Amino acid sequence: MYTKEMLESMKKVEANRAANAVMEPRRMTAEEKDTLLKTYHPDYRQEEFDVLAVGPNKGEKVPKELAALLQANSRIDPAKIDLSHVDYDVDVLIIGGGGAGASAAIEADNAGAKAMIVTKLRIGDANTMMAEGGIQAADKPNDSPAIHYLDAFGGGHFAAKPELLYKLVNEAPEAIQWLNNLGVEFDKAPDGTMITTHGGGTSRKRMHAAKDYSGAEIMRTLRDEVLNRGIPVVDFTAAIELILDKNGNAAGAVLLNMETQEILIARAKTVIISTGGAGRLHYQGFPTSNHYGATADGLILAYRAGAKLLYPDTLQYHPTGAAYPEQIFGALVTEKVRSLGAKLINVDGEVFMHPLETRDVSAASIIRECSDRGKGVTTPEGVGVWLDTPMIELKGGEGTIEKRIPAMLRMFGKYDIDIRKEPILVYPTLHYQNGGIDIASDGQSNVENLFVAGEAVGGIHGRNRLMGNSLLDIIVFGRNAGRNAAEKSKGVQVSELTLAHVDAYKKEMEEAGIHSDIVSPKLLPDYRRHQ
């Protein structure tokens, strides 16, 4: 199964394992990190970005793939949409059925609002389900939200909106308790104390996990709570345009039944966008760890309606995506593997970086090792470096891998790779949308009555996110959006519905000389081979 070169390199990894396991590579200085990122991180490849010519972020750069969708044609002709025929009429319309959307729905329901989720796939078909490593919260005696704030603020290059990060870290302990009370099966010691571990860039052990099924366990619990409450969920139905009222406030959405192609109208007093990320746009040709529907739809809808984006030029490339075998190319190899003791090793069997640097630094280090230094391991599909998983049991004892990261053991085991005995090959994979829609601390965008939660938000993490803060932000900001949208809805009187903003955006594109044959939002990726 392995090539001759791969087998020879693997022997070097095995020969050096004992020495590498006790080796403690130094952390990089701030200056070294800055130089590394500017030279090797994909966010700094200027040729991969376009400058927007229309919309609230006119004059700012975004990835070429996103620019093509932001400056594309609507899927509808407003003149042919009958807004007088309303199919759904609710207080709070939630677009997206992942962890943020489910959390928002639960809290909106708690507040007495009539809430409804619409999602283009099924509830739970989301990046939440695929998150593995854990969720951060400073709830141990040697930790505090202040320390959590400093770790995340520095890890995000001091670019996070302070009021958003403040809310994230201060509401984290209560978010863990909320999930625990709902029934999430966190890893616990015999006395009931939650087990916590380190993540990249964390100065304390504050990662709470459910083995390496953390996101799946959280999503299972949230989904069951939504369904048990009888909150309506409209599956296989995509929002393809926001509806505003004549005052310019968010007032619903035009929906598309993905199976029948029927157009439906949802009217709402408030709207929450919780559509997740953009990995399936495959920025710069990178593979992705994201679920099938992660195509940045929420950003497109909000932008056409006048919502401003924040940091749309920054993405997170998870340092350890599977680089071999081909069948799982790009799949996430959780950071928890490194927090348990595995180190990154080059083709010569050498440790080349500290295993728990922040994700952007780790990804750039791997890219540098494989490019300029020429010390990557060539595979039939490309290149990668070793993640020496047998180190985990060398340090933690036999059975640690099966107990703590069973999903990783199973994923590679399907291809006859026993990660307890063999190292695995990894390379950065497109993982997270750091930027998104700009919001205030109440979750509302600059478009009145349009709230945003989860990965579609920009500014919570700055320009890089630490492990475990995404599962946290979907809970904190999902609940936040649900509560505030529900409260706001009590005083809203929806006036005449309109799609005039769609026509206005089209006119702005024409005046800017933009002519596109693309329609957006994308909805689903297209992997067909075109002749």
XYZ file of C-alpha atoms in Angstrom:
531
model
C 0.000 0.000 0.000
C 2.866 2.393 0.782
C 5.467 3.407 -1.808
C 9.122 2.489 -1.300
C 9.963 6.087 -0.318
C 7.143 6.175 2.226
C 8.281 2.906 3.805
C 11.888 4.089 4.032
C 10.785 7.303 5.691
C 8.544 5.399 8.084
C 11.536 3.344 9.241
C 13.353 6.569 10.158
C 10.317 7.712 12.152
C 10.268 4.417 14.047
C 14.010 4.518 14.715
C 13.810 8.047 16.168
C 10.518 7.635 18.032
C 11.869 7.107 21.533
C 14.203 10.109 21.283
C 11.605 12.294 19.588
C 9.013 11.465 22.242
C 11.070 13.092 25.000
C 12.334 15.933 22.828
C 10.718 19.309 23.557
C 11.033 21.575 20.515
C 11.185 25.274 21.392
C 8.293 27.547 20.557
C 8.848 30.180 17.889
C 9.326 33.826 18.762
C 6.704 36.355 17.681
C 9.036 37.630 14.972
C 9.666 34.118 13.634
C 5.933 33.425 13.516
C 5.232 36.662 11.678
C 7.873 35.942 9.034
C 6.717 32.351 8.645
C 3.076 33.311 8.145
C 3.797 36.058 5.633
C 5.966 33.693 3.609
C 3.980 30.453 3.689
C 0.406 30.859 4.925
C -2.222 30.815 2.126
C -3.879 33.993 3.467
C -0.802 35.937 2.320
C -0.859 34.791 -1.316
C -1.993 38.088 -2.790
C -2.596 36.628 -6.242
C -5.359 34.426 -4.785
C -7.567 37.385 -3.829
C -9.795 39.823 -5.712
C -10.922 43.305 -4.683
C -14.687 43.729 -4.433
C -16.183 46.335 -6.768
C -19.669 46.458 -5.221
C -21.433 46.137 -1.898
C -20.697 47.167 1.694
C -17.090 45.929 1.489
C -16.301 47.586 -1.838
C -12.535 48.067 -2.161
C -11.641 45.202 0.179
C -10.051 41.905 -0.816
C -11.645 38.482 -0.536
C -10.674 35.060 -1.920
C -11.298 34.803 -5.654
C -13.814 31.999 -5.177
C -15.846 34.057 -2.712
C -15.634 37.207 -4.851
C -17.132 35.280 -7.769
C -20.181 34.410 -5.646
C -20.564 37.793 -3.956
C -20.517 39.460 -7.377
C -22.835 36.980 -9.083
C -26.473 36.896 -10.168
C -29.385 36.120 -7.887
C -31.137 32.786 -8.302
C -34.442 34.621 -8.596
C -36.097 37.315 -10.677
C -37.834 39.489 -8.060
C -40.547 40.394 -10.560
C -41.615 36.738 -10.683
C -41.784 36.209 -6.905
C -45.191 36.626 -5.273
C -44.446 37.958 -1.796
C -48.151 38.212 -0.981
C -48.412 34.425 -0.781
C -46.713 33.548 2.523
C -46.032 29.873 3.177
C -44.458 30.254 6.617
C -45.087 33.074 9.097
C -42.946 33.037 12.245
C -41.373 35.262 14.868
C -37.817 33.992 14.378
C -36.625 32.393 11.135
C -33.370 30.480 11.590
C -31.450 29.694 8.407
C -29.113 26.749 9.021
C -29.502 23.565 11.054
C -26.127 23.105 12.726
C -25.133 23.716 16.329
C -25.586 27.488 16.189
C -29.007 27.261 14.573
C -30.191 24.581 16.991
C -28.939 26.546 20.010
C -30.687 29.651 18.712
C -33.935 27.753 18.188
C -33.890 26.322 21.715
C -33.361 29.732 23.307
C -35.916 31.447 21.070
C -38.390 28.757 22.085
C -37.492 29.314 25.746
C -38.321 32.989 25.263
C -41.773 32.117 23.974
C -41.116 32.998 20.344
C -42.472 31.022 17.408
C -39.217 29.821 15.851
C -38.524 27.743 12.754
C -35.356 26.249 11.272
C -34.861 25.933 7.522
C -31.858 23.975 6.309
C -30.810 22.909 2.840
C -29.810 19.419 3.969
C -31.000 17.879 7.265
C -30.765 19.245 10.763
C -27.292 18.240 11.968
C -25.714 18.113 8.507
C -23.171 20.702 9.533
C -19.560 21.327 10.478
C -20.659 20.981 14.113
C -21.200 17.273 13.522
C -17.658 16.913 12.186
C -15.826 18.748 14.984
C -13.781 16.306 16.986
C -11.330 17.671 19.531
C -13.419 19.537 22.078
C -14.836 22.778 23.429
C -12.958 25.317 25.536
C -14.104 26.804 28.840
C -12.097 28.199 31.747
C -13.829 26.381 34.592
C -10.903 24.896 36.530
C -9.302 26.418 39.674
C -6.037 27.329 37.884
C -7.821 29.042 34.991
C -10.053 32.040 34.371
C -11.964 33.724 31.541
C -9.292 36.428 31.601
C -6.557 33.896 30.816
C -8.781 32.314 28.168
C -9.266 35.797 26.658
C -5.521 36.446 26.494
C -4.848 33.077 24.834
C -7.558 33.600 22.211
C -6.785 37.286 21.621
C -3.104 36.575 21.021
C -3.847 33.468 18.974
C -6.097 35.575 16.749
C -3.323 38.142 16.187
C -5.073 40.682 18.454
C -7.708 41.250 15.778
C -10.819 39.889 17.520
C -13.589 42.337 18.344
C -13.024 42.709 22.108
C -16.716 42.769 23.017
C -17.351 39.508 21.122
C -14.359 37.694 22.580
C -15.272 38.972 26.048
C -18.722 37.428 25.694
C -17.260 34.175 24.351
C -14.894 33.526 27.251
C -17.124 34.816 30.041
C -20.127 32.760 28.992
C -18.073 29.626 28.298
C -18.376 27.914 31.709
C -22.144 28.368 31.717
C -22.315 27.045 28.141
C -20.579 23.827 29.240
C -23.029 23.469 32.123
C -25.966 24.097 29.769
C -24.777 21.343 27.431
C -24.096 19.011 30.346
C -27.617 19.562 31.653
C -29.065 18.883 28.212
C -27.301 15.520 28.235
C -23.964 15.873 26.456
C -21.731 12.998 27.578
C -18.477 14.807 28.347
C -15.386 12.842 29.383
C -15.319 12.723 33.173
C -13.128 11.291 35.915
C -14.628 8.717 38.312
C -15.541 11.523 40.734
C -17.535 13.328 38.042
C -14.947 16.033 37.383
C -14.684 16.918 33.691
C -11.423 15.848 32.072
C -9.689 18.697 30.245
C -6.643 18.823 27.962
C -4.471 21.367 26.174
C -5.008 22.641 22.646
C -2.720 24.605 20.372
C -2.116 28.063 21.792
C -3.750 27.384 25.164
C -1.855 28.069 28.389
C -4.222 25.946 30.492
C -5.971 22.617 30.079
C -9.481 23.797 29.276
C -10.540 21.517 26.396
C -13.676 19.570 27.337
C -14.380 16.626 25.068
C -16.520 13.601 24.403
C -13.662 11.373 23.258
C -13.061 12.593 19.681
C -16.777 12.680 18.861
C -17.273 16.028 20.611
C -19.146 17.816 17.838
C -21.266 14.788 17.004
C -22.231 14.356 20.648
C -23.122 18.037 21.025
C -25.097 18.047 17.759
C -26.935 14.859 18.740
C -28.029 16.447 21.980
C -29.067 19.771 20.433
C -30.936 18.094 17.586
C -32.870 15.887 20.001
C -33.773 18.914 22.117
C -35.056 20.819 19.072
C -37.141 17.868 17.882
C -38.419 16.996 21.356
C -39.662 20.561 21.781
C -41.559 20.323 18.511
C -39.731 23.280 16.966
C -40.513 23.138 13.210
C -37.586 22.087 11.032
C -37.928 22.381 7.263
C -35.279 20.066 5.814
C -33.899 20.064 2.261
C -34.981 23.669 1.849
C -32.441 26.388 1.104
C -32.739 30.119 1.654
C -31.821 31.675 -1.692
C -32.541 35.341 -0.951
C -33.345 37.393 2.134
C -36.553 39.390 2.151
C -36.555 42.919 3.580
C -39.518 45.103 4.412
C -40.009 48.563 2.941
C -38.055 50.025 5.887
C -34.975 47.964 4.988
C -35.316 45.543 7.898
C -34.847 41.781 7.571
C -38.294 40.226 7.285
C -37.909 36.674 5.996
C -36.458 34.700 3.115
C -37.206 33.241 -0.284
C -36.826 29.473 0.051
C -36.113 26.754 -2.481
C -37.222 23.179 -1.920
C -34.092 21.285 -2.971
C -36.072 18.236 -4.111
C -39.046 19.760 -5.955
C -37.465 23.156 -6.858
C -40.614 24.823 -5.498
C -40.226 28.445 -4.387
C -41.625 29.209 -0.924
C -41.932 32.432 1.077
C -41.128 32.715 4.769
C -42.072 35.887 6.609
C -40.455 36.607 9.962
C -40.110 39.400 12.480
C -36.423 38.570 12.903
C -34.004 36.375 10.961
C -30.945 34.474 12.180
C -28.258 33.376 9.714
C -26.404 30.295 10.992
C -25.284 28.779 7.708
C -21.740 27.820 8.697
C -18.570 27.973 6.651
C -17.100 27.860 3.173
C -14.781 24.854 2.918
C -16.582 23.411 -0.093
C -15.523 26.415 -2.141
C -12.028 24.853 -1.979
C -10.135 28.122 -1.777
C -6.789 27.924 -3.612
C -7.533 24.312 -4.526
C -7.146 23.031 -0.968
C -9.012 19.930 0.201
C -11.449 20.494 3.057
C -12.596 18.944 6.302
C -16.025 20.587 5.920
C -19.399 18.980 5.386
C -21.024 18.864 1.948
C -23.113 22.014 2.322
C -20.410 24.443 3.483
C -20.585 26.915 0.588
C -20.720 30.347 2.308
C -24.430 30.840 1.526
C -25.111 33.070 4.535
C -22.411 35.527 3.521
C -23.901 35.852 0.044
C -27.455 36.388 1.297
C -26.454 38.914 3.942
C -24.088 40.828 1.653
C -26.720 41.355 -1.040
C -29.067 42.633 1.663
C -26.492 45.202 2.782
C -24.705 43.459 5.672
C -21.039 44.242 6.095
C -18.424 41.481 6.254
C -15.464 41.455 8.624
C -12.137 39.729 7.811
C -13.486 37.859 4.766
C -9.874 37.515 3.590
C -8.811 35.147 6.356
C -9.369 31.396 6.499
C -8.127 28.671 8.762
C -6.216 25.816 7.191
C -6.166 23.057 9.778
C -2.579 21.812 9.914
C -3.505 18.148 10.042
C -5.801 16.983 7.306
C -5.335 13.413 6.118
C -2.829 13.331 3.236
C -3.031 9.568 2.708
C -4.834 7.366 1.719
C -6.680 9.048 -1.155
C -10.132 7.988 0.087
C -9.938 10.322 3.097
C -7.807 13.070 1.537
C -8.441 16.300 3.471
C -10.420 14.667 6.294
C -9.810 16.205 9.705
C -7.208 14.679 11.990
C -8.138 16.320 15.261
C -5.658 18.533 17.108
C -6.368 16.317 20.098
C -3.976 13.788 18.541
C -1.174 16.279 19.175
C -2.471 17.347 22.560
C -2.214 13.680 23.608
C 1.456 13.563 22.611
C 1.887 12.885 18.881
C 4.464 15.066 17.103
C 4.946 16.215 13.531
C 7.882 14.523 11.815
C 9.500 15.137 8.415
C 10.702 12.647 5.812
C 14.026 12.207 7.636
C 12.342 11.272 10.919
C 13.006 14.689 12.502
C 10.701 16.747 14.709
C 10.532 20.138 13.008
C 8.195 22.208 15.225
C 6.493 22.373 18.598
C 3.337 20.234 18.344
C 1.036 22.798 19.952
C 1.753 26.004 18.104
C -1.382 27.830 16.926
C -3.073 26.397 13.864
C -1.943 29.032 11.379
C 1.677 28.711 12.513
C 1.483 24.907 12.422
C -0.023 24.890 8.930
C 2.584 27.330 7.613
C 5.364 25.240 9.194
C 4.162 22.110 7.420
C 3.877 23.944 4.094
C 7.425 25.285 4.543
C 8.770 21.826 5.412
C 7.196 20.350 2.289
C 8.129 23.176 -0.099
C 11.287 25.213 0.512
C 12.938 22.686 2.793
C 12.021 19.733 0.580
C 11.447 17.490 3.588
C 7.907 16.371 2.911
C 6.925 12.773 2.253
C 5.825 12.275 -1.354
C 2.579 10.322 -1.678
C 0.709 9.126 -4.780
C -1.685 12.094 -4.258
C 0.795 14.803 -3.293
C 2.890 15.441 -0.223
C 2.638 15.402 3.579
C 4.471 14.983 6.852
C 4.175 12.296 9.467
C 2.056 12.657 12.593
C 3.625 10.048 14.850
C 0.545 8.644 16.583
C 2.322 5.645 18.237
C 4.018 8.262 20.456
C 0.697 8.661 22.254
C 0.814 5.170 23.744
C 4.555 5.446 24.317
C 3.734 8.355 26.625
C 0.247 7.572 27.918
C 0.277 3.802 27.986
C -1.398 1.070 25.982
C -5.075 1.687 25.307
C -4.860 5.489 25.335
C -5.689 5.842 21.636
C -8.718 3.555 21.766
C -9.989 5.342 24.860
C -9.356 8.964 23.877
C -9.479 9.116 20.041
C -11.546 6.116 18.880
C -12.863 7.925 15.791
C -9.310 8.430 14.507
C -8.508 4.784 15.183
C -11.592 3.717 13.250
C -11.155 6.150 10.331
C -7.643 4.974 9.504
C -8.414 1.367 10.465
C -10.825 1.162 7.536
C -7.760 1.383 5.292
C -5.675 -1.106 7.275
C -3.640 1.606 9.026
C -3.339 0.965 12.763
C -2.481 4.354 14.233
C -1.340 2.664 17.443
C 1.545 1.129 15.495
C 1.994 3.292 12.375
C 2.340 7.057 11.943
C -0.099 8.823 9.643
C 0.469 11.348 6.852
C -1.035 14.826 7.131
C -1.106 18.150 5.275
C -3.133 21.355 5.846
C -6.816 21.224 4.910
C -9.313 24.074 4.553
C -11.136 24.009 7.855
C -12.714 27.241 9.112
C -13.993 30.599 7.934
C -12.362 33.090 10.331
C -14.135 36.008 8.695
C -17.840 36.450 8.177
C -20.707 38.836 8.823
C -19.940 41.709 11.178
C -22.155 41.736 14.291
C -22.610 43.651 17.528
C -22.466 41.843 20.867
C -26.223 41.204 20.732
C -25.690 39.168 17.553
C -27.311 41.687 15.211
C -25.712 42.787 11.939
C -25.934 46.309 10.543
C -29.160 45.221 8.809
C -31.926 45.706 11.355
C -33.504 42.455 12.635
C -30.846 40.313 10.915
C -28.903 38.307 13.489
C -25.971 35.974 12.860
C -24.475 33.068 14.819
C -21.739 30.475 14.443
C -19.144 30.241 11.707
C -20.980 32.796 9.564
C -19.899 35.482 12.075
C -16.686 37.445 11.606
C -14.656 38.972 14.413
C -15.072 36.563 17.313
C -11.686 34.915 16.781
C -9.795 37.622 14.923
C -7.595 36.289 12.131
C -6.976 32.832 13.568
C -9.054 30.587 15.794
C -7.828 28.358 18.597
C -8.995 24.766 18.832
C -12.196 24.342 20.797
C -13.411 27.904 20.404
C -15.669 27.099 17.439
C -17.834 24.593 19.295
C -17.900 27.208 22.025
C -18.929 30.084 19.776
C -21.840 28.183 18.217
C -23.259 27.669 21.712
C -22.542 31.120 23.161
C -23.522 33.106 20.067
C -26.253 30.712 18.966
C -27.973 31.105 22.334
C -27.252 34.839 22.260
C -28.857 35.281 18.832
C -31.860 33.149 19.789
C -32.565 35.107 22.969
C -32.081 38.542 21.417
C -33.926 37.794 18.180
C -36.858 36.458 20.180
C -36.921 39.519 22.430
C -36.598 41.858 19.439
C -39.455 40.112 17.637
C -41.898 41.092 20.393
C -41.783 44.713 19.278
C -41.597 44.225 15.510
C -44.425 44.982 13.129
C -43.400 43.691 9.688
C -44.316 46.150 6.979
C -44.650 45.476 3.234
C -42.248 42.793 2.004
C -39.832 43.650 -0.780
C -36.961 42.292 -2.850
C -35.930 45.738 -4.099
C -32.435 45.215 -2.675
C -31.880 42.374 -5.165
C -32.640 44.670 -8.091
C -30.526 47.436 -6.557
C -27.558 45.097 -6.193
C -27.921 43.953 -9.803
C -27.927 47.586 -10.925
C -24.807 48.305 -8.847
C -23.025 45.386 -10.544
C -23.998 46.667 -13.982
C -22.744 50.158 -13.158
C -19.451 48.667 -11.969
C -19.083 46.783 -15.259
C -19.449 43.348 -13.682
C -20.998 40.740 -15.939
C -21.196 37.231 -14.511
C -22.695 33.965 -15.709
C -22.636 32.604 -12.142
C -25.679 32.422 -9.863
C -25.404 32.452 -6.098
C -25.691 31.305 -3.380
C -23.920 28.182 -4.577
C -25.920 25.807 -2.317
C -23.942 22.652 -3.118
C -20.501 21.920 -4.592
C -20.223 20.401 -8.047
C -17.796 17.496 -8.286
C -18.862 16.279 -11.711
C -16.129 15.917 -14.280
C -16.777 18.365 -17.089
C -15.444 17.590 -20.561
